[in-house]
mmCIF file of C-alpha atoms and ligand atoms in Angstrom:
data_model
loop_
_atom_site.group_PDB
_atom_site.id
_atom_site.type_symbol
_atom_site.label_atom_id
_atom_site.label_comp_id
_atom_site.label_asym_id
_atom_site.label_seq_id
_atom_site.Cartn_x
_atom_site.Cartn_y
_atom_site.Cartn_z
ATOM 1 C CA MET A 220 -100.551 13.160 68.992
ATOM 2 C CA SER A 221 -99.368 9.686 67.520
ATOM 3 C CA SER A 222 -97.457 10.127 64.140
ATOM 4 C CA MET A 223 -99.541 8.974 61.101
ATOM 5 C CA ILE A 224 -98.221 6.130 59.085
ATOM 6 C CA THR A 225 -99.273 6.587 55.158
ATOM 7 C CA LEU A 226 -98.593 3.464 53.237
ATOM 8 C CA ALA A 227 -98.871 4.168 49.339
ATOM 9 C CA LEU A 228 -100.524 1.332 47.268
ATOM 10 C CA SER A 229 -101.551 0.860 43.998
ATOM 11 C CA LYS A 230 -104.951 0.101 42.967
ATOM 12 C CA GLY A 231 -105.708 -3.950 41.322
ATOM 13 C CA ARG A 232 -103.673 -6.626 42.242
ATOM 14 C CA ILE A 233 -101.210 -5.062 44.639
ATOM 15 C CA PHE A 234 -103.866 -3.744 46.559
ATOM 16 C CA ASP A 235 -105.747 -7.142 46.448
ATOM 17 C CA GLU A 236 -102.738 -8.991 47.437
ATOM 18 C CA THR A 237 -101.496 -6.791 49.969
ATOM 19 C CA LEU A 238 -104.752 -6.891 52.055
ATOM 20 C CA PRO A 239 -104.093 -10.321 53.812
ATOM 21 C CA LEU A 240 -100.679 -8.769 54.919
ATOM 22 C CA LEU A 241 -102.389 -5.938 56.298
ATOM 23 C CA ALA A 242 -104.753 -8.040 58.362
ATOM 24 C CA ALA A 243 -101.702 -9.880 59.615
ATOM 25 C CA ALA A 244 -100.447 -6.351 60.918
ATOM 26 C CA GLY A 245 -104.302 -6.032 62.376
ATOM 27 C CA ILE A 246 -104.943 -3.536 59.715
ATOM 28 C CA GLN A 247 -108.093 -3.364 57.915
ATOM 29 C CA VAL A 248 -109.198 -0.793 55.158
ATOM 30 C CA LEU A 249 -112.463 0.623 55.524
ATOM 31 C CA GLU A 250 -112.868 1.250 51.712
ATOM 32 C CA ASP A 251 -113.147 -0.146 48.618
ATOM 33 C CA PRO A 252 -110.875 1.445 46.131
ATOM 34 C CA GLU A 253 -112.883 -0.138 43.308
ATOM 35 C CA LYS A 254 -116.015 1.392 44.527
ATOM 36 C CA SER A 255 -114.693 4.719 45.726
ATOM 37 C CA ARG A 256 -112.864 7.298 43.840
ATOM 38 C CA LYS A 257 -111.273 8.408 47.299
ATOM 39 C CA LEU A 258 -107.276 8.428 47.234
ATOM 40 C CA ILE A 259 -107.107 8.686 50.781
ATOM 41 C CA LEU A 260 -108.381 5.721 52.321
ATOM 42 C CA SER A 261 -108.699 5.504 56.541
ATOM 43 C CA THR A 262 -108.290 1.966 58.194
ATOM 44 C CA ASN A 263 -109.255 0.637 61.453
ATOM 45 C CA GLN A 264 -106.283 2.014 62.869
ATOM 46 C CA PRO A 265 -106.515 5.817 63.405
ATOM 47 C CA ASN A 266 -102.794 6.218 62.751
ATOM 48 C CA VAL A 267 -102.343 4.215 59.499
ATOM 49 C CA ARG A 268 -104.216 5.534 56.187
ATOM 50 C CA VAL A 269 -103.502 4.368 52.644
ATOM 51 C CA VAL A 270 -103.084 6.143 49.740
ATOM 52 C CA LEU A 271 -103.620 5.195 45.995
ATOM 53 C CA VAL A 272 -101.101 5.843 43.406
ATOM 54 C CA ARG A 273 -100.058 4.816 40.170
ATOM 55 C CA ALA A 274 -98.073 1.449 40.103
ATOM 56 C CA THR A 275 -94.988 3.434 38.573
ATOM 57 C CA ASP A 276 -95.309 6.161 41.410
ATOM 58 C CA VAL A 277 -95.419 3.965 44.423
ATOM 59 C CA PRO A 278 -91.354 4.600 44.800
ATOM 60 C CA THR A 279 -91.202 8.245 44.197
ATOM 61 C CA TYR A 280 -93.816 8.705 46.813
ATOM 62 C CA VAL A 281 -92.001 6.771 49.475
ATOM 63 C CA GLU A 282 -88.478 8.611 48.248
ATOM 64 C CA TYR A 283 -89.725 12.154 48.911
ATOM 65 C CA GLY A 284 -92.032 10.985 52.534
ATOM 66 C CA GLY A 285 -95.450 11.510 50.621
ATOM 67 C CA ALA A 286 -96.033 8.101 51.873
ATOM 68 C CA ASP A 287 -93.736 6.164 54.833
ATOM 69 C CA ILE A 288 -94.060 2.870 53.363
ATOM 70 C CA GLY A 289 -95.449 1.101 49.967
ATOM 71 C CA VAL A 290 -95.700 -2.083 48.112
ATOM 72 C CA THR A 291 -94.398 -1.715 44.644
ATOM 73 C CA GLY A 292 -93.015 -4.620 42.074
ATOM 74 C CA LYS A 293 -89.212 -5.325 41.412
ATOM 75 C CA ASP A 294 -89.634 -4.033 38.181
ATOM 76 C CA THR A 295 -90.766 -0.765 39.024
ATOM 77 C CA LEU A 296 -88.443 -0.789 41.785
ATOM 78 C CA ILE A 297 -85.353 -1.611 39.585
ATOM 79 C CA GLU A 298 -86.592 1.149 36.742
ATOM 80 C CA HIS A 299 -86.651 3.989 39.596
ATOM 81 C CA GLY A 300 -83.484 3.053 40.673
ATOM 82 C CA GLY A 301 -84.203 2.696 44.391
ATOM 83 C CA GLN A 302 -82.775 5.461 45.909
ATOM 84 C CA GLY A 303 -83.654 6.821 49.593
ATOM 85 C CA LEU A 304 -85.707 3.690 49.665
ATOM 86 C CA TYR A 305 -84.865 0.821 52.441
ATOM 87 C CA GLN A 306 -86.199 -2.631 50.938
ATOM 88 C CA PRO A 307 -86.729 -4.683 53.837
ATOM 89 C CA LEU A 308 -88.878 -7.446 52.299
ATOM 90 C CA ASP A 309 -89.943 -9.329 49.260
ATOM 91 C CA LEU A 310 -93.455 -9.816 50.168
ATOM 92 C CA GLN A 311 -93.707 -12.603 47.325
ATOM 93 C CA ILE A 312 -97.082 -11.399 45.801
ATOM 94 C CA ALA A 313 -97.884 -10.355 42.330
ATOM 95 C CA LYS A 314 -95.476 -12.868 40.953
ATOM 96 C CA CYS A 315 -94.691 -12.803 37.077
ATOM 97 C CA ARG A 316 -91.486 -12.371 34.841
ATOM 98 C CA VAL A 317 -89.827 -9.689 32.626
ATOM 99 C CA SER A 318 -89.425 -11.930 29.342
ATOM 100 C CA VAL A 319 -88.216 -10.720 25.792
ATOM 101 C CA ALA A 320 -90.973 -11.734 23.091
ATOM 102 C CA VAL A 321 -91.405 -11.729 19.238
ATOM 103 C CA ARG A 322 -93.859 -12.274 16.657
ATOM 104 C CA SER A 323 -93.447 -16.149 15.835
ATOM 105 C CA ASP A 324 -92.534 -15.690 12.446
ATOM 106 C CA PHE A 325 -89.185 -13.763 13.695
ATOM 107 C CA ASP A 326 -85.695 -15.246 13.610
ATOM 108 C CA TYR A 327 -84.991 -14.078 17.215
ATOM 109 C CA ALA A 328 -81.824 -16.372 17.322
ATOM 110 C CA GLN A 329 -80.338 -14.726 14.122
ATOM 111 C CA ALA A 330 -81.333 -11.180 15.545
ATOM 112 C CA VAL A 331 -79.093 -10.967 18.684
ATOM 113 C CA LYS A 332 -76.096 -12.553 17.178
ATOM 114 C CA LYS A 333 -73.029 -10.360 18.713
ATOM 115 C CA GLY A 334 -73.070 -7.238 17.373
ATOM 116 C CA SER A 335 -76.282 -6.727 15.622
ATOM 117 C CA ARG A 336 -78.883 -4.513 16.188
ATOM 118 C CA LEU A 337 -82.595 -4.737 17.654
ATOM 119 C CA GLN A 338 -85.273 -2.639 17.637
ATOM 120 C CA VAL A 339 -87.205 -3.181 21.155
ATOM 121 C CA ALA A 340 -90.225 -1.529 22.401
ATOM 122 C CA THR A 341 -90.586 -1.230 26.378
ATOM 123 C CA LYS A 342 -91.421 0.303 29.438
ATOM 124 C CA TYR A 343 -88.607 -1.088 31.107
ATOM 125 C CA THR A 344 -85.646 0.342 29.274
ATOM 126 C CA SER A 345 -83.172 0.064 32.184
ATOM 127 C CA ILE A 346 -83.682 -3.636 32.693
ATOM 128 C CA ALA A 347 -83.976 -3.905 28.666
ATOM 129 C CA ARG A 348 -80.778 -1.746 28.188
ATOM 130 C CA ASP A 349 -78.730 -3.936 30.721
ATOM 131 C CA PHE A 350 -80.226 -7.241 29.279
ATOM 132 C CA PHE A 351 -79.135 -6.520 25.539
ATOM 133 C CA ALA A 352 -75.811 -5.073 26.759
ATOM 134 C CA THR A 353 -74.674 -8.163 28.308
ATOM 135 C CA LYS A 354 -75.324 -9.959 25.161
ATOM 136 C CA GLY A 355 -73.525 -7.712 23.234
ATOM 137 C CA VAL A 356 -76.316 -6.629 21.024
ATOM 138 C CA HIS A 357 -77.032 -3.257 20.128
ATOM 139 C CA VAL A 358 -80.749 -1.881 20.717
ATOM 140 C CA ASP A 359 -82.638 0.778 19.303
ATOM 141 C CA MET A 360 -84.961 1.540 22.345
ATOM 142 C CA VAL A 361 -88.903 2.562 21.794
ATOM 143 C CA LYS A 362 -90.124 3.561 25.041
ATOM 144 C CA LEU A 363 -94.057 3.169 25.536
ATOM 145 C CA TYR A 364 -96.292 2.933 28.814
ATOM 146 C CA GLY A 365 -98.374 0.313 27.653
ATOM 147 C CA SER A 366 -99.797 -2.224 25.321
ATOM 148 C CA MET A 367 -96.370 -3.331 24.293
ATOM 149 C CA GLU A 368 -97.727 -6.476 22.621
ATOM 150 C CA LEU A 369 -98.853 -4.303 19.621
ATOM 151 C CA ALA A 370 -95.517 -2.953 18.718
ATOM 152 C CA PRO A 371 -94.409 -6.363 16.758
ATOM 153 C CA LEU A 372 -97.466 -6.592 15.465
ATOM 154 C CA ILE A 373 -97.441 -2.917 13.772
ATOM 155 C CA GLY A 374 -93.727 -3.182 12.716
ATOM 156 C CA LEU A 375 -92.702 -0.706 15.274
ATOM 157 C CA ALA A 376 -90.173 -2.953 16.708
ATOM 158 C CA ASP A 377 -88.435 -6.416 16.360
ATOM 159 C CA ALA A 378 -89.337 -7.315 19.812
ATOM 160 C CA ILE A 379 -90.925 -6.213 23.349
ATOM 161 C CA VAL A 380 -89.520 -6.915 26.719
ATOM 162 C CA ASP A 381 -92.550 -6.835 29.092
ATOM 163 C CA LEU A 382 -94.086 -8.545 31.947
ATOM 164 C CA VAL A 383 -95.586 -11.962 31.267
ATOM 165 C CA SER A 384 -97.565 -14.147 34.184
ATOM 166 C CA THR A 385 -99.962 -16.701 32.452
ATOM 167 C CA GLY A 386 -98.622 -15.910 28.583
ATOM 168 C CA ASN A 387 -102.099 -15.416 27.790
ATOM 169 C CA THR A 388 -102.006 -12.125 26.354
ATOM 170 C CA LEU A 389 -98.693 -13.024 24.649
ATOM 171 C CA ARG A 390 -100.448 -15.845 22.726
ATOM 172 C CA ALA A 391 -103.680 -13.917 21.899
ATOM 173 C CA ASN A 392 -101.326 -11.469 19.973
ATOM 174 C CA HIS A 393 -99.334 -14.401 18.497
ATOM 175 C CA LEU A 394 -96.112 -13.263 20.262
ATOM 176 C CA ILE A 395 -93.629 -16.019 21.749
ATOM 177 C CA GLU A 396 -91.506 -15.604 24.737
ATOM 178 C CA VAL A 397 -87.897 -16.196 23.631
ATOM 179 C CA GLU A 398 -86.109 -15.291 26.636
ATOM 180 C CA ARG A 399 -87.031 -14.906 30.350
ATOM 181 C CA ILE A 400 -84.686 -11.999 32.133
ATOM 182 C CA MET A 401 -85.891 -12.372 35.572
ATOM 183 C CA ASP A 402 -88.425 -13.153 38.248
ATOM 184 C CA ILE A 403 -90.945 -10.589 39.507
ATOM 185 C CA SER A 404 -92.526 -10.190 42.769
ATOM 186 C CA SER A 405 -93.376 -7.019 44.861
ATOM 187 C CA HIS A 406 -91.246 -5.722 47.768
ATOM 188 C CA LEU A 407 -91.599 -3.466 50.771
ATOM 189 C CA VAL A 408 -90.100 -0.179 50.330
ATOM 190 C CA VAL A 409 -89.853 2.424 53.591
ATOM 191 C CA ASN A 410 -88.901 5.838 53.497
ATOM 192 C CA GLN A 411 -85.513 6.143 55.251
ATOM 193 C CA ALA A 412 -85.997 9.386 57.363
ATOM 194 C CA ALA A 413 -89.560 8.010 58.212
ATOM 195 C CA LEU A 414 -87.886 4.657 59.433
ATOM 196 C CA LYS A 415 -85.962 6.874 62.144
ATOM 197 C CA LEU A 416 -88.700 9.144 62.902
ATOM 198 C CA LYS A 417 -91.610 6.381 63.065
ATOM 199 C CA GLN A 418 -89.455 3.397 63.926
ATOM 200 C CA ALA A 419 -91.957 1.764 66.345
ATOM 201 C CA PRO A 420 -94.872 2.188 64.374
ATOM 202 C CA LEU A 421 -93.081 1.067 61.029
ATOM 203 C CA ARG A 422 -91.140 -1.833 62.798
ATOM 204 C CA ARG A 423 -94.421 -3.122 63.645
ATOM 205 C CA ILE A 424 -95.915 -3.381 60.121
ATOM 206 C CA ILE A 425 -92.612 -4.751 58.778
ATOM 207 C CA ASP A 426 -92.465 -7.767 61.298
ATOM 208 C CA ALA A 427 -96.042 -8.515 60.925
ATOM 209 C CA PHE A 428 -95.624 -8.412 57.156
ATOM 210 C CA ALA A 429 -92.706 -10.720 57.490
ATOM 211 C CA SER A 430 -94.358 -13.381 59.224
ATOM 212 C CA ALA A 431 -97.469 -12.903 56.892
ATOM 213 C CA VAL A 432 -94.764 -13.736 54.054
ATOM 214 C CA PRO A 433 -95.283 -17.420 52.734
ATOM 215 C CA PRO A 434 -91.764 -19.065 52.930
ATOM 216 C CA GLU A 435 -90.033 -19.165 49.518
ATOM 217 C CA LYS A 436 -90.781 -22.430 47.584
ATOM 218 C CA ASN A 437 -87.840 -24.228 45.839
HETATM 219 O O1 PRT B 709 -102.084 -1.185 34.380
HETATM 220 P P1 PRT B 709 -101.572 0.257 35.050
HETATM 221 O O2 PRT B 709 -101.251 0.688 33.834
HETATM 222 O O3 PRT B 709 -102.991 1.002 35.388
HETATM 223 O O4 PRT B 709 -100.317 0.130 35.858
HETATM 224 P P2 PRT B 709 -99.226 -0.851 35.974
HETATM 225 O O5 PRT B 709 -99.399 -1.847 34.764
HETATM 226 O O6 PRT B 709 -97.930 -0.276 36.431
HETATM 227 O O7 PRT B 709 -99.935 -1.454 37.471
HETATM 228 P P3 PRT B 709 -100.579 -2.938 37.946
HETATM 229 O O8 PRT B 709 -101.244 -2.863 38.433
HETATM 230 O O9 PRT B 709 -101.038 -3.562 36.232
HETATM 231 O O10 PRT B 709 -99.029 -3.609 38.282
HETATM 232 C C1 PRT B 709 -98.365 -3.731 39.077
HETATM 233 C C2 PRT B 709 -97.578 -4.864 39.326
HETATM 234 O O11 PRT B 709 -98.079 -5.803 39.660
HETATM 235 C C3 PRT B 709 -96.230 -4.683 38.289
HETATM 236 O O12 PRT B 709 -95.119 -3.780 38.280
HETATM 237 C C4 PRT B 709 -95.679 -6.133 38.415
HETATM 238 O O13 PRT B 709 -94.935 -5.979 39.437
HETATM 239 C C5 PRT B 709 -97.111 -6.631 39.026
HETATM 240 N N1 PRT B 709 -97.263 -7.700 38.129
HETATM 241 C C6 PRT B 709 -97.654 -9.372 38.033
HETATM 242 C C7 PRT B 709 -98.092 -7.562 37.031
HETATM 243 C C8 PRT B 709 -98.430 -8.595 36.155
HETATM 244 N N2 PRT B 709 -98.461 -9.571 37.223
HETATM 245 C C9 PRT B 709 -98.699 -8.904 34.775
HETATM 246 N N3 PRT B 709 -99.587 -9.842 34.311
HETATM 247 N N4 PRT B 709 -98.375 -6.584 35.868
HETATM 248 C C10 PRT B 709 -98.537 -6.225 34.665
HETATM 249 N N5 PRT B 709 -99.083 -7.569 34.344
HETATM 250 C C11 PRT B 709 -99.549 -7.549 32.705
HETATM 251 C C12 PRT B 709 -98.489 -7.332 31.923
HETATM 252 O O14 PRT B 709 -97.812 -6.198 31.482
HETATM 253 C C13 PRT B 709 -99.207 -7.872 30.574
HETATM 254 O O15 PRT B 709 -99.833 -6.941 29.503
HETATM 255 O O16 PRT B 709 -100.536 -8.082 32.380
HETATM 256 C C14 PRT B 709 -100.262 -8.570 31.094
HETATM 257 C C15 PRT B 709 -99.633 -10.342 30.829
HETATM 258 O O17 PRT B 709 -100.396 -11.146 31.834
HETATM 259 P P4 PRT B 709 -100.663 -12.592 31.217
HETATM 260 O O18 PRT B 709 -101.306 -13.392 32.274
HETATM 261 O O19 PRT B 709 -101.690 -12.626 30.050
HETATM 262 O O20 PRT B 709 -99.104 -13.243 30.777
HETATM 263 MG MG1 MG B 710 -101.105 -3.166 34.267
#
């Protein structure tokens, strides 16, 4: 029996933007996750299957070998810690940035003077903690799992640390981006034991993905 390769993806932009890379590897997913409730999708290659997991769970599935390989945002990877994961490739997809945003009437410059305290609402507590520590700002962290943009409007926090791509969500909620913490794209992550045990098929996928990634623009 040939060994099965399990690829972990999340529904939505990561799935959609990974499809062309899979095509470059000769892999075609046979079901549409938006139309089916299945969590395990077969492909045109009998030894390759796709599992659908929450975006934040992709590194965990790959770390514990629930999947051999996965695609995950750098944001998610940093928060996970990346332990046990081989990270061979920046796929240059699902691009966005992690930024600090506040209400337009909030005096951010005053609030981040060294030694001051700032209430920050975010799903990205690790990224936020490191960023404000470097600035010497004390942070009272409010951990949220979504709709971060609401927090400053309701008085739950002074600032949010969140992903921004077009900026439309911030604008719609009268928030302004005051600092850009880091640029984000999605990366390929591979289980280290699987890389040894299933080296040839995994290498084939990694190499095909690498050849399909557009060269970095400067
Ligand atoms: O949505 P769900 O709660 O199910 O899970 P998730 O948010 O963890 O997954 P998903 O699929 O939304 O995001 C997966 C990955 O896509 C993230 O980890 C990022 O690496 C990447 N990515 C790229 C984005 C965005 N762009 C993005 N714009 N993830 C989320 N957003 C959200 C952002 O949080 C904000 O609410 O879109 C909103 C801002 O978009 P603009 O265009 O209005 O600025
Ligand atoms: Mg989302």
